[in-house]
Short mmCIF file of C-alpha atoms and ligand atoms in Angstrom, two decimals:
data_model
loop_
_atom_site.label_atom_id
_atom_site.label_comp_id
_atom_site.label_asym_id
_atom_site.label_seq_id
_atom_site.Cartn_x
_atom_site.Cartn_y
_atom_site.Cartn_z
CA MET A 1 77.27 -69.99 6.38
CA THR A 2 77.09 -69.02 10.45
CA GLY A 3 80.25 -70.14 12.83
CA GLY A 4 82.80 -67.89 13.63
CA ASP A 5 84.98 -65.20 11.84
CA ARG A 6 86.46 -68.12 9.47
CA ASN A 7 87.05 -67.73 5.91
CA VAL A 8 86.90 -63.50 6.60
CA LYS A 9 89.77 -61.02 7.08
CA ASN A 10 89.71 -60.06 10.51
CA SER A 11 88.05 -56.18 10.48
CA TYR A 12 84.96 -55.32 9.40
CA ASP A 13 83.44 -51.89 8.74
CA LEU A 14 80.02 -52.73 10.79
CA VAL A 15 79.18 -55.23 12.99
CA VAL A 16 75.81 -55.77 13.59
CA LYS A 17 75.84 -57.41 17.14
CA ASN A 18 73.72 -59.97 19.41
CA GLY A 19 70.55 -60.08 16.80
CA ASN A 20 68.05 -62.57 17.05
CA VAL A 21 69.32 -62.81 13.21
CA VAL A 22 66.39 -63.85 10.63
CA LEU A 23 67.71 -66.39 8.32
CA SER A 24 66.14 -68.23 5.96
CA GLY A 25 64.34 -70.82 8.12
CA GLU A 26 65.48 -70.06 11.84
CA VAL A 27 66.32 -67.05 13.57
CA MET A 28 69.49 -67.64 15.92
CA ARG A 29 71.69 -65.67 18.18
CA LEU A 30 74.56 -64.06 15.77
CA ASP A 31 76.86 -61.19 14.96
CA ILE A 32 77.29 -59.68 11.63
CA GLY A 33 79.95 -58.91 9.32
CA VAL A 34 80.16 -56.68 7.54
CA LEU A 35 82.95 -55.18 4.97
CA GLU A 36 82.60 -53.02 1.66
CA GLY A 37 78.41 -53.33 1.48
CA LYS A 38 78.33 -56.80 1.43
CA ILE A 39 77.70 -59.70 4.14
CA ALA A 40 80.94 -60.48 5.21
CA ALA A 41 80.51 -63.13 8.02
CA ILE A 42 77.99 -64.53 10.17
CA GLY A 43 78.35 -65.88 12.89
CA GLU A 44 79.23 -65.81 16.93
CA ASN A 45 82.08 -63.14 19.02
CA LEU A 46 82.90 -61.87 15.38
CA THR A 47 86.21 -59.65 16.67
CA ILE A 48 85.36 -56.06 16.81
CA THR A 49 88.84 -53.65 15.56
CA SER A 50 89.20 -50.24 16.23
CA ASP A 51 88.06 -48.93 12.88
CA SER A 52 84.56 -51.51 13.28
CA ASN A 53 81.48 -49.28 13.55
CA VAL A 54 79.15 -51.38 15.92
CA ILE A 55 75.62 -51.58 16.27
CA ASP A 56 74.12 -53.53 19.56
CA ALA A 57 71.04 -55.36 18.36
CA GLU A 58 70.76 -57.32 21.71
CA GLY A 59 67.00 -57.77 22.33
CA GLN A 60 66.16 -56.89 18.69
CA TYR A 61 65.35 -58.79 14.89
CA VAL A 62 67.83 -58.49 12.82
CA LEU A 63 65.58 -59.32 9.06
CA PRO A 64 67.06 -59.42 5.32
CA GLY A 65 65.81 -55.37 4.08
CA MET A 66 62.51 -55.60 2.78
CA ILE A 67 61.78 -55.42 -1.10
CA ASP A 68 59.00 -54.10 -1.91
CA MET A 69 57.77 -54.16 -5.65
CA HIS A 70 54.60 -51.94 -5.39
CA VAL A 71 54.84 -47.89 -4.71
CA HIS A 72 54.05 -44.98 -6.89
CA PHE A 73 56.54 -41.65 -6.70
CA ASN A 74 54.72 -39.94 -8.82
CA GLU A 75 58.61 -38.46 -10.62
CA PRO A 76 59.06 -37.11 -13.02
CA THR A 77 56.77 -33.97 -13.43
CA MET A 78 54.05 -35.24 -9.91
CA GLY A 79 56.80 -34.63 -8.05
CA HIS A 80 53.97 -32.58 -5.21
CA TRP A 81 51.99 -36.05 -4.88
CA GLU A 82 55.30 -38.28 -3.71
CA GLY A 83 58.03 -37.85 -5.20
CA PHE A 84 61.90 -40.23 -5.33
CA ARG A 85 63.35 -38.30 -1.74
CA SER A 86 60.46 -38.01 0.73
CA GLY A 87 59.10 -41.67 -0.57
CA SER A 88 62.32 -42.97 -0.23
CA ALA A 89 62.73 -41.74 3.24
CA ALA A 90 59.74 -43.81 4.39
CA LEU A 91 60.50 -46.62 2.99
CA ALA A 92 63.91 -46.17 5.05
CA ALA A 93 62.05 -45.63 7.86
CA GLY A 94 60.02 -48.73 7.47
CA GLY A 95 62.94 -50.57 7.29
CA CYS A 96 62.98 -51.15 3.30
CA THR A 97 66.63 -51.16 1.60
CA THR A 98 65.25 -51.90 -1.92
CA TYR A 99 62.15 -50.96 -4.20
CA ALA A 100 59.90 -51.05 -7.24
CA ASP A 101 58.36 -47.89 -8.78
CA MET A 102 55.60 -48.38 -10.71
CA PRO A 103 55.09 -46.58 -14.17
CA LEU A 104 52.39 -43.89 -12.94
CA ASN A 105 50.81 -41.70 -11.97
CA GLY A 106 53.93 -39.89 -13.23
CA ASN A 107 54.39 -37.86 -16.07
CA PRO A 108 54.93 -38.63 -19.25
CA PRO A 109 54.03 -42.45 -17.58
CA THR A 110 57.19 -44.88 -17.92
CA VAL A 111 56.06 -46.58 -21.20
CA ASN A 112 58.79 -46.28 -24.07
CA GLU A 113 62.46 -45.50 -23.31
CA ALA A 114 62.87 -41.65 -22.82
CA ALA A 115 59.96 -41.79 -20.83
CA LEU A 116 62.14 -44.75 -18.91
CA LYS A 117 65.11 -41.64 -19.02
CA LEU A 118 63.47 -38.77 -17.03
CA LYS A 119 62.34 -41.69 -14.53
CA ALA A 120 65.81 -42.75 -14.00
CA GLU A 121 66.54 -39.12 -14.10
CA ALA A 122 64.12 -37.75 -11.35
CA ALA A 123 65.34 -41.26 -9.61
CA CYS A 124 69.51 -40.76 -9.38
CA GLY A 125 70.70 -39.40 -6.37
CA ASN A 126 67.58 -38.74 -4.56
CA SER A 127 66.65 -42.38 -3.38
CA ALA A 128 67.79 -43.20 0.41
CA ILE A 129 67.62 -47.51 -1.22
CA ASP A 130 68.39 -49.06 -3.96
CA TYR A 131 65.55 -49.32 -6.68
CA VAL A 132 64.01 -50.78 -9.14
CA LEU A 133 62.23 -49.35 -12.39
CA TRP A 134 58.64 -51.01 -13.97
CA GLY A 135 58.33 -50.48 -17.53
CA GLY A 136 54.69 -50.26 -18.49
CA LEU A 137 52.15 -51.87 -20.93
CA VAL A 138 49.71 -49.82 -22.70
CA PRO A 139 47.35 -50.19 -25.56
CA GLY A 140 49.67 -48.88 -28.67
CA ASN A 141 53.50 -49.69 -27.23
CA LEU A 142 53.69 -52.92 -28.24
CA ASP A 143 57.13 -51.83 -30.29
CA ASP A 144 58.23 -49.58 -27.18
CA LEU A 145 58.49 -53.23 -24.57
CA GLU A 146 62.21 -54.63 -26.12
CA THR A 147 64.00 -51.39 -25.95
CA LEU A 148 61.93 -51.40 -22.19
CA ALA A 149 63.29 -54.83 -21.52
CA ALA A 150 67.31 -53.88 -22.18
CA ALA A 151 67.02 -50.75 -20.55
CA GLY A 152 66.99 -52.91 -18.10
CA VAL A 153 63.07 -52.52 -16.48
CA THR A 154 62.42 -55.14 -13.64
CA GLY A 155 58.78 -55.86 -15.95
CA PHE A 156 55.45 -54.55 -17.42
CA LYS A 157 52.89 -53.10 -15.32
CA ALA A 158 49.42 -53.57 -17.34
CA PHE A 159 45.36 -52.90 -15.86
CA LEU A 160 42.73 -54.52 -16.98
CA SER A 161 40.31 -52.13 -15.33
CA ASN A 162 40.65 -48.42 -15.92
CA PRO A 163 43.81 -46.48 -13.56
CA GLY A 164 42.14 -43.17 -13.09
CA GLY A 165 44.06 -40.45 -13.95
CA GLU A 166 43.60 -37.56 -16.44
CA GLY A 167 44.62 -36.45 -19.98
CA GLU A 168 45.67 -37.10 -23.02
CA GLY A 169 49.08 -38.71 -21.75
CA ARG A 170 47.82 -40.57 -18.93
CA PHE A 171 48.60 -44.68 -18.22
CA ARG A 172 45.81 -46.65 -19.92
CA GLU A 173 44.20 -49.38 -19.27
CA VAL A 174 44.89 -52.80 -22.04
CA ASP A 175 41.86 -53.95 -24.45
CA ASN A 176 42.00 -58.15 -24.72
CA ASN A 177 44.08 -57.96 -27.74
CA THR A 178 46.95 -55.50 -26.68
CA LEU A 179 46.87 -57.27 -23.67
CA TYR A 180 47.45 -60.85 -25.55
CA GLN A 181 49.92 -59.52 -27.64
CA GLY A 182 52.20 -57.58 -25.34
CA MET A 183 52.20 -61.05 -22.76
CA LYS A 184 53.27 -62.85 -26.35
CA THR A 185 56.25 -59.76 -26.91
CA ILE A 186 57.11 -59.96 -23.18
CA ALA A 187 57.25 -64.04 -23.44
CA SER A 188 59.86 -63.40 -26.39
CA LEU A 189 61.42 -61.03 -24.22
CA GLY A 190 61.66 -63.27 -20.90
CA GLY A 191 60.43 -60.97 -19.02
CA ILE A 192 57.43 -60.64 -16.56
CA LEU A 193 53.90 -59.31 -16.47
CA ALA A 194 52.73 -57.50 -13.70
CA LEU A 195 48.99 -57.63 -13.64
CA HIS A 196 45.96 -54.58 -12.11
CA ALA A 197 43.46 -57.80 -11.94
CA GLU A 198 39.68 -56.25 -11.89
CA SER A 199 37.36 -56.31 -15.14
CA GLU A 200 36.48 -53.29 -16.60
CA ASP A 201 34.03 -54.34 -17.85
CA ILE A 202 32.21 -55.05 -14.49
CA THR A 203 33.59 -52.38 -12.27
CA ALA A 204 32.94 -49.64 -14.96
CA ALA A 205 29.26 -50.66 -15.46
CA LEU A 206 28.81 -51.42 -12.18
CA SER A 207 29.94 -47.65 -11.07
CA ALA A 208 27.60 -45.88 -14.15
CA ASP A 209 25.24 -47.18 -12.39
CA ALA A 210 25.60 -45.92 -8.91
CA GLU A 211 26.40 -42.42 -10.73
CA ARG A 212 23.16 -42.25 -12.25
CA ASP A 213 21.53 -43.67 -8.86
CA GLY A 214 23.32 -41.19 -7.00
CA ARG A 215 24.28 -43.58 -4.28
CA ASN A 216 28.38 -42.43 -3.14
CA THR A 217 29.05 -43.68 0.40
CA ALA A 218 31.96 -45.75 0.56
CA GLY A 219 30.06 -49.22 1.15
CA ASP A 220 28.37 -48.31 -2.89
CA PHE A 221 32.18 -48.24 -4.05
CA ALA A 222 33.17 -51.36 -2.58
CA ALA A 223 29.91 -52.32 -4.40
CA CYS A 224 31.10 -51.64 -7.77
CA ARG A 225 34.62 -53.76 -7.48
CA PRO A 226 32.87 -56.60 -5.61
CA PRO A 227 35.03 -60.22 -5.78
CA GLU A 228 33.81 -61.41 -9.02
CA ALA A 229 35.58 -58.53 -10.63
CA GLU A 230 39.30 -59.70 -9.58
CA LEU A 231 37.88 -63.31 -10.02
CA GLU A 232 37.63 -62.56 -13.51
CA ALA A 233 40.12 -61.02 -14.29
CA VAL A 234 42.24 -62.93 -12.27
CA ALA A 235 40.90 -66.08 -14.78
CA ARG A 236 41.18 -64.40 -17.76
CA ALA A 237 45.13 -63.43 -17.60
CA LEU A 238 45.71 -67.25 -16.22
CA LEU A 239 44.27 -68.41 -19.41
CA TYR A 240 47.24 -65.86 -21.56
CA SER A 241 49.69 -67.09 -19.39
CA GLU A 242 49.24 -70.31 -19.95
CA ARG A 243 48.56 -69.78 -24.01
CA THR A 244 51.51 -67.47 -24.36
CA GLY A 245 53.98 -68.87 -21.49
CA CYS A 246 54.47 -65.13 -20.24
CA ARG A 247 55.43 -65.09 -16.47
CA LEU A 248 52.56 -62.96 -14.91
CA HIS A 249 52.39 -61.41 -11.47
CA PHE A 250 49.30 -60.78 -9.83
CA VAL A 251 49.76 -57.57 -8.08
CA HIS A 252 47.35 -56.32 -4.69
CA ILE A 253 45.17 -59.71 -5.10
CA SER A 254 42.35 -59.24 -2.52
CA THR A 255 40.46 -62.62 -2.05
CA ALA A 256 41.88 -66.22 -1.34
CA ALA A 257 39.58 -67.10 -3.86
CA ALA A 258 41.72 -64.92 -6.33
CA ILE A 259 45.33 -66.38 -4.45
CA GLU A 260 43.39 -70.23 -4.46
CA MET A 261 43.16 -69.89 -8.58
CA ILE A 262 46.92 -68.74 -8.92
CA HIS A 263 47.85 -70.59 -6.59
CA SER A 264 45.66 -73.88 -8.69
CA ALA A 265 47.64 -72.21 -11.45
CA LYS A 266 51.47 -72.39 -10.22
CA LEU A 267 50.50 -76.32 -9.15
CA ARG A 268 49.96 -77.28 -13.06
CA GLY A 269 53.29 -75.48 -14.58
CA LEU A 270 52.22 -71.51 -14.68
CA ASP A 271 54.67 -69.23 -14.23
CA VAL A 272 52.81 -66.98 -12.20
CA SER A 273 52.79 -65.23 -8.35
CA ALA A 274 51.00 -63.69 -6.29
CA GLU A 275 51.45 -59.87 -3.94
CA THR A 276 49.05 -59.10 -1.45
CA CYS A 277 49.44 -55.85 0.81
CA PRO A 278 48.79 -54.89 4.25
CA HIS A 279 45.64 -53.23 4.23
CA TYR A 280 44.22 -56.10 2.83
CA LEU A 281 45.58 -57.97 5.82
CA ILE A 282 45.12 -54.81 8.50
CA LEU A 283 41.85 -53.15 7.20
CA ASN A 284 38.48 -54.06 6.34
CA GLU A 285 35.76 -52.32 4.95
CA THR A 286 34.54 -50.87 7.68
CA HIS A 287 37.15 -49.18 8.49
CA MET A 288 36.88 -47.90 4.88
CA GLU A 289 33.70 -46.07 5.73
CA ASN A 290 34.94 -44.82 9.18
CA LEU A 291 37.84 -43.82 7.69
CA GLY A 292 36.87 -42.60 4.33
CA PRO A 293 38.87 -41.53 1.80
CA VAL A 294 41.76 -42.07 3.56
CA ALA A 295 41.13 -46.13 2.91
CA LYS A 296 40.41 -46.26 -0.15
CA CYS A 297 41.86 -48.35 -2.68
CA ALA A 298 41.02 -50.11 -6.12
CA PRO A 299 40.68 -53.63 -5.74
CA PRO A 300 38.73 -51.83 -2.56
CA LEU A 301 39.01 -53.16 1.35
CA ARG A 302 37.07 -56.53 2.20
CA SER A 303 34.48 -57.97 5.08
CA GLU A 304 36.37 -59.40 8.26
CA GLU A 305 35.20 -62.86 6.89
CA GLU A 306 37.53 -61.74 3.29
CA ARG A 307 39.97 -60.89 5.46
CA GLU A 308 40.56 -63.78 7.76
CA LYS A 309 40.78 -65.76 5.04
CA LEU A 310 43.59 -64.06 3.56
CA TRP A 311 45.66 -64.54 6.43
CA LYS A 312 44.57 -68.38 6.34
CA VAL A 313 46.08 -68.65 2.78
CA LEU A 314 49.03 -66.55 3.93
CA SER A 315 49.91 -68.52 6.40
CA GLU A 316 49.53 -71.64 3.98
CA GLY A 317 52.21 -70.05 2.08
CA LYS A 318 50.43 -69.64 -1.19
CA ILE A 319 51.18 -65.88 -0.81
CA ASP A 320 54.34 -65.12 -2.53
CA LEU A 321 54.55 -61.74 -1.37
CA VAL A 322 53.56 -58.34 0.10
CA ALA A 323 54.01 -54.84 -1.03
CA SER A 324 52.80 -51.82 -0.03
CA ASP A 325 51.27 -50.71 -3.08
CA HIS A 326 51.59 -47.15 -1.63
CA SER A 327 50.04 -44.51 -3.47
CA PRO A 328 49.96 -41.26 -2.48
CA CYS A 329 47.91 -37.71 -3.07
CA PRO A 330 47.78 -34.83 -1.76
CA THR A 331 46.17 -34.68 1.09
CA GLU A 332 43.58 -32.34 -0.38
CA LEU A 333 42.06 -34.96 -2.88
CA LYS A 334 41.10 -36.85 0.34
CA LEU A 335 39.61 -35.12 2.58
CA LYS A 336 38.59 -32.14 0.86
CA GLU A 337 34.58 -31.36 1.66
CA ASP A 338 32.60 -32.22 0.14
CA LEU A 339 34.16 -34.80 -2.06
CA SER A 340 32.14 -38.17 -2.67
CA PHE A 341 33.85 -41.52 -1.74
CA PHE A 342 33.75 -42.06 -6.24
CA GLU A 343 35.29 -39.13 -6.44
CA ALA A 344 38.93 -38.71 -3.94
CA TRP A 345 41.50 -40.24 -4.78
CA GLY A 346 41.83 -44.11 -4.48
CA GLY A 347 45.41 -45.45 -3.68
CA ILE A 348 46.62 -45.80 -0.26
CA SER A 349 49.58 -44.16 1.44
CA GLY A 350 51.37 -47.00 3.61
CA ALA A 351 54.74 -48.07 2.70
CA GLN A 352 56.54 -46.82 6.05
CA SER A 353 54.52 -48.83 8.00
CA SER A 354 54.35 -52.38 5.72
CA LEU A 355 57.03 -54.76 8.01
CA GLU A 356 55.61 -52.85 11.56
CA LEU A 357 52.14 -54.11 10.75
CA MET A 358 53.39 -57.44 9.05
CA PHE A 359 54.90 -58.48 12.62
CA HIS A 360 52.76 -56.60 14.57
CA GLU A 361 49.67 -58.27 13.33
CA GLY A 362 51.30 -61.74 11.66
CA VAL A 363 53.94 -62.50 14.66
CA ALA A 364 52.56 -60.47 17.98
CA VAL A 365 48.44 -61.10 17.73
CA ARG A 366 48.43 -63.88 15.30
CA GLY A 367 51.44 -65.94 16.36
CA LEU A 368 52.95 -66.32 12.79
CA PRO A 369 56.71 -67.42 12.52
CA VAL A 370 59.60 -64.33 11.45
CA THR A 371 60.66 -66.45 9.16
CA LEU A 372 57.27 -66.84 6.93
CA ILE A 373 56.75 -62.37 7.45
CA SER A 374 60.54 -61.81 6.06
CA LYS A 375 59.99 -64.53 3.38
CA LEU A 376 57.08 -62.01 2.10
CA LEU A 377 58.72 -59.17 2.59
CA ALA A 378 62.30 -59.63 1.48
CA GLU A 379 63.28 -63.58 -0.04
CA LEU A 380 60.84 -64.15 -1.91
CA PRO A 381 60.12 -60.59 -3.92
CA ALA A 382 63.80 -61.20 -4.62
CA LYS A 383 63.57 -64.36 -6.08
CA ARG A 384 60.82 -63.39 -8.09
CA PHE A 385 62.72 -60.79 -9.46
CA GLY A 386 65.33 -62.27 -10.42
CA MET A 387 67.77 -60.50 -7.31
CA GLN A 388 68.12 -63.41 -4.89
CA ASP A 389 72.40 -63.39 -5.71
CA ARG A 390 72.33 -59.33 -4.50
CA LYS A 391 69.58 -59.26 -2.40
CA GLY A 392 66.72 -60.70 -0.07
CA SER A 393 68.65 -63.26 2.52
CA ILE A 394 71.12 -62.30 4.88
CA ALA A 395 74.23 -64.43 3.85
CA VAL A 396 77.69 -64.21 3.10
CA GLY A 397 78.06 -62.42 -0.16
CA LEU A 398 74.99 -61.09 -0.70
CA ASP A 399 74.54 -57.05 -0.34
CA ALA A 400 74.58 -55.83 3.74
CA ASP A 401 70.96 -54.83 3.62
CA LEU A 402 69.63 -55.84 6.81
CA VAL A 403 66.67 -53.71 9.34
CA LEU A 404 66.48 -54.14 13.03
CA LEU A 405 63.27 -54.43 14.54
CA ASP A 406 62.39 -53.90 18.36
CA PRO A 407 59.52 -56.45 19.02
CA ASN A 408 59.19 -54.61 22.26
CA ARG A 409 59.41 -51.06 21.72
CA SER A 410 55.24 -50.18 20.71
CA TYR A 411 54.57 -46.75 20.00
CA LYS A 412 51.08 -45.21 18.55
CA LEU A 413 51.90 -44.32 14.88
CA ASP A 414 51.38 -39.87 14.82
CA ALA A 415 51.04 -38.29 10.88
CA GLU A 416 54.52 -36.57 12.63
CA ASP A 417 55.75 -40.17 12.14
CA LEU A 418 54.98 -40.83 8.62
CA LEU A 419 57.73 -38.84 5.92
CA TYR A 420 55.61 -39.08 2.97
CA ARG A 421 55.10 -35.81 1.23
CA HIS A 422 51.66 -36.02 2.49
CA LYS A 423 51.06 -37.39 6.14
CA HIS A 424 47.88 -38.91 5.62
CA SER A 425 47.36 -42.94 6.71
CA PRO A 426 44.71 -44.70 7.78
CA TYR A 427 47.14 -46.60 9.97
CA ILE A 428 47.70 -43.51 12.08
CA GLY A 429 46.59 -43.89 15.77
CA LEU A 430 46.84 -47.56 15.64
CA THR A 431 48.99 -49.25 18.27
CA LEU A 432 52.03 -51.08 16.82
CA SER A 433 53.37 -52.90 18.58
CA CYS A 434 57.50 -52.80 16.97
CA LYS A 435 59.46 -50.64 15.88
CA VAL A 436 62.36 -50.14 13.14
CA THR A 437 65.41 -49.39 14.86
CA ALA A 438 68.31 -49.19 12.14
CA THR A 439 68.27 -49.67 8.04
CA ILE A 440 71.05 -50.57 6.66
CA CYS A 441 71.82 -50.25 2.59
CA ARG A 442 74.48 -51.95 1.23
CA GLY A 443 76.29 -51.28 4.20
CA ASN A 444 75.58 -47.77 4.80
CA ILE A 445 72.87 -46.87 7.27
CA VAL A 446 70.33 -45.14 6.09
CA TYR A 447 68.30 -44.84 9.12
CA THR A 448 68.00 -45.12 12.62
CA ALA A 449 65.19 -43.50 14.99
CA GLU A 450 67.52 -41.41 16.85
CA ASP A 451 68.58 -39.67 13.67
CA GLY A 452 65.67 -40.17 11.02
CA VAL A 453 66.51 -41.11 7.66
CA ILE A 454 70.33 -39.99 5.79
CA ILE A 455 69.97 -40.01 2.28
CA GLY A 456 73.69 -39.93 1.12
CA ASP A 457 75.36 -40.43 -2.27
CA GLY A 458 71.25 -42.30 -2.89
CA GLY A 459 70.40 -45.70 -3.61
CA GLN A 460 71.39 -47.21 -7.16
CA TRP A 461 69.68 -48.30 -9.63
CA LEU A 462 69.52 -51.95 -10.74
CA ARG A 463 68.52 -52.97 -13.87
CA ILE A 464 66.88 -56.26 -14.93
CA ASN A 465 67.02 -58.40 -18.00
CA GLU A 466 65.75 -60.89 -18.91
CA GLY A 467 64.40 -62.15 -14.68
CA GLN A 468 67.99 -61.41 -14.12
CA LEU A 469 69.93 -58.41 -12.97
CA ILE A 470 72.34 -57.16 -15.36
CA ARG A 471 76.12 -56.98 -14.04
ZN1 LIG B 501 49.30 -49.46 -7.37
#
């Protein structure tokens, strides 16, 4: 893979020179030659011809573009919350080259083929980077799973707890039988279920008690969604996975105990994986109390002790991937006066900062290897969701999806830096030790710190079936 210009033509469309290239298990100072959107060569002193575009990455890391498996861009219909253009631009500026859009909170939610078509139309030509699309599993759509799978959804997302939202057509949580039947069907289709694992019985009852007693602070919200609600839901879903053979991915796990349960299940042979989010690794319940609803999410931010435990299981390799769960909303749904913490929209806007946050806290502060952070953000998500032949690593033949990160370019994150439709985030004001300086998707420079984001022809929708990219 490395070592000179061999096996290649004598000219590249683009050469990324002198970077500290983050390979699967090591970092090496190398050049990367890009031809027709693919990585054509990795080596020392690659030949540069007059028609090659050159980026000098001296002093910077060159990582595989981040793959964010969990964002909510809300189109169709709800593009005033976040849209493919603004959301994907934010991701590109944060070093992401492929993302997965969730089947909510657009309207209609992506729970049948007609809705998937509307979603794909909204995305087409508007995304700065490549993407995949999740379908949904909800009560009443078992008969739609097969057509959704055939149309190329990545897999199916379901909620065990009420996802919020309003109206007839809203995305609804599954009852146990829908979960059980759905997992049987998804297993027969060779698909995968992504699950929001919190017990509806526990969270609904505690929330009703709190409402009755007039308890409505951030701390009260967290108390209504205790770790046990997550653990019970994870245990139940693992049982269903074991009995149905359905591949299972747990989204936004917030506790180390749940990670351990999922890891043990993996060791006894279940095809399961666990995701966590930067906000559980960077923030704690004190941030939630101090920052207010801008730091509200479900499951909620946990204690400082829990945050430390999550870093421990992450460093032990027990977490499969880190995704943003970017779940934006108009600012007034977070910050309107008289809005209680319970009434405010639950969802954190953070997608633009994932890589910088993980590098800052993981590598600069905690001294973890940059290869581990890169694995969690790119290589493992690509493998888990069948994209590894094109995405997730820096290797000859793969898509030239690259991100340059300057480890010494410290900056304070301001609201104006954010490209979201609504510029609120719990990370505003944070001083980060590093900055993404360029993002390249299939050989196209889609972002530079100097020139901002270029959407161009738009990213591609990567269709997946039976756990593999459809050619
Ligand atoms: Zn989500």
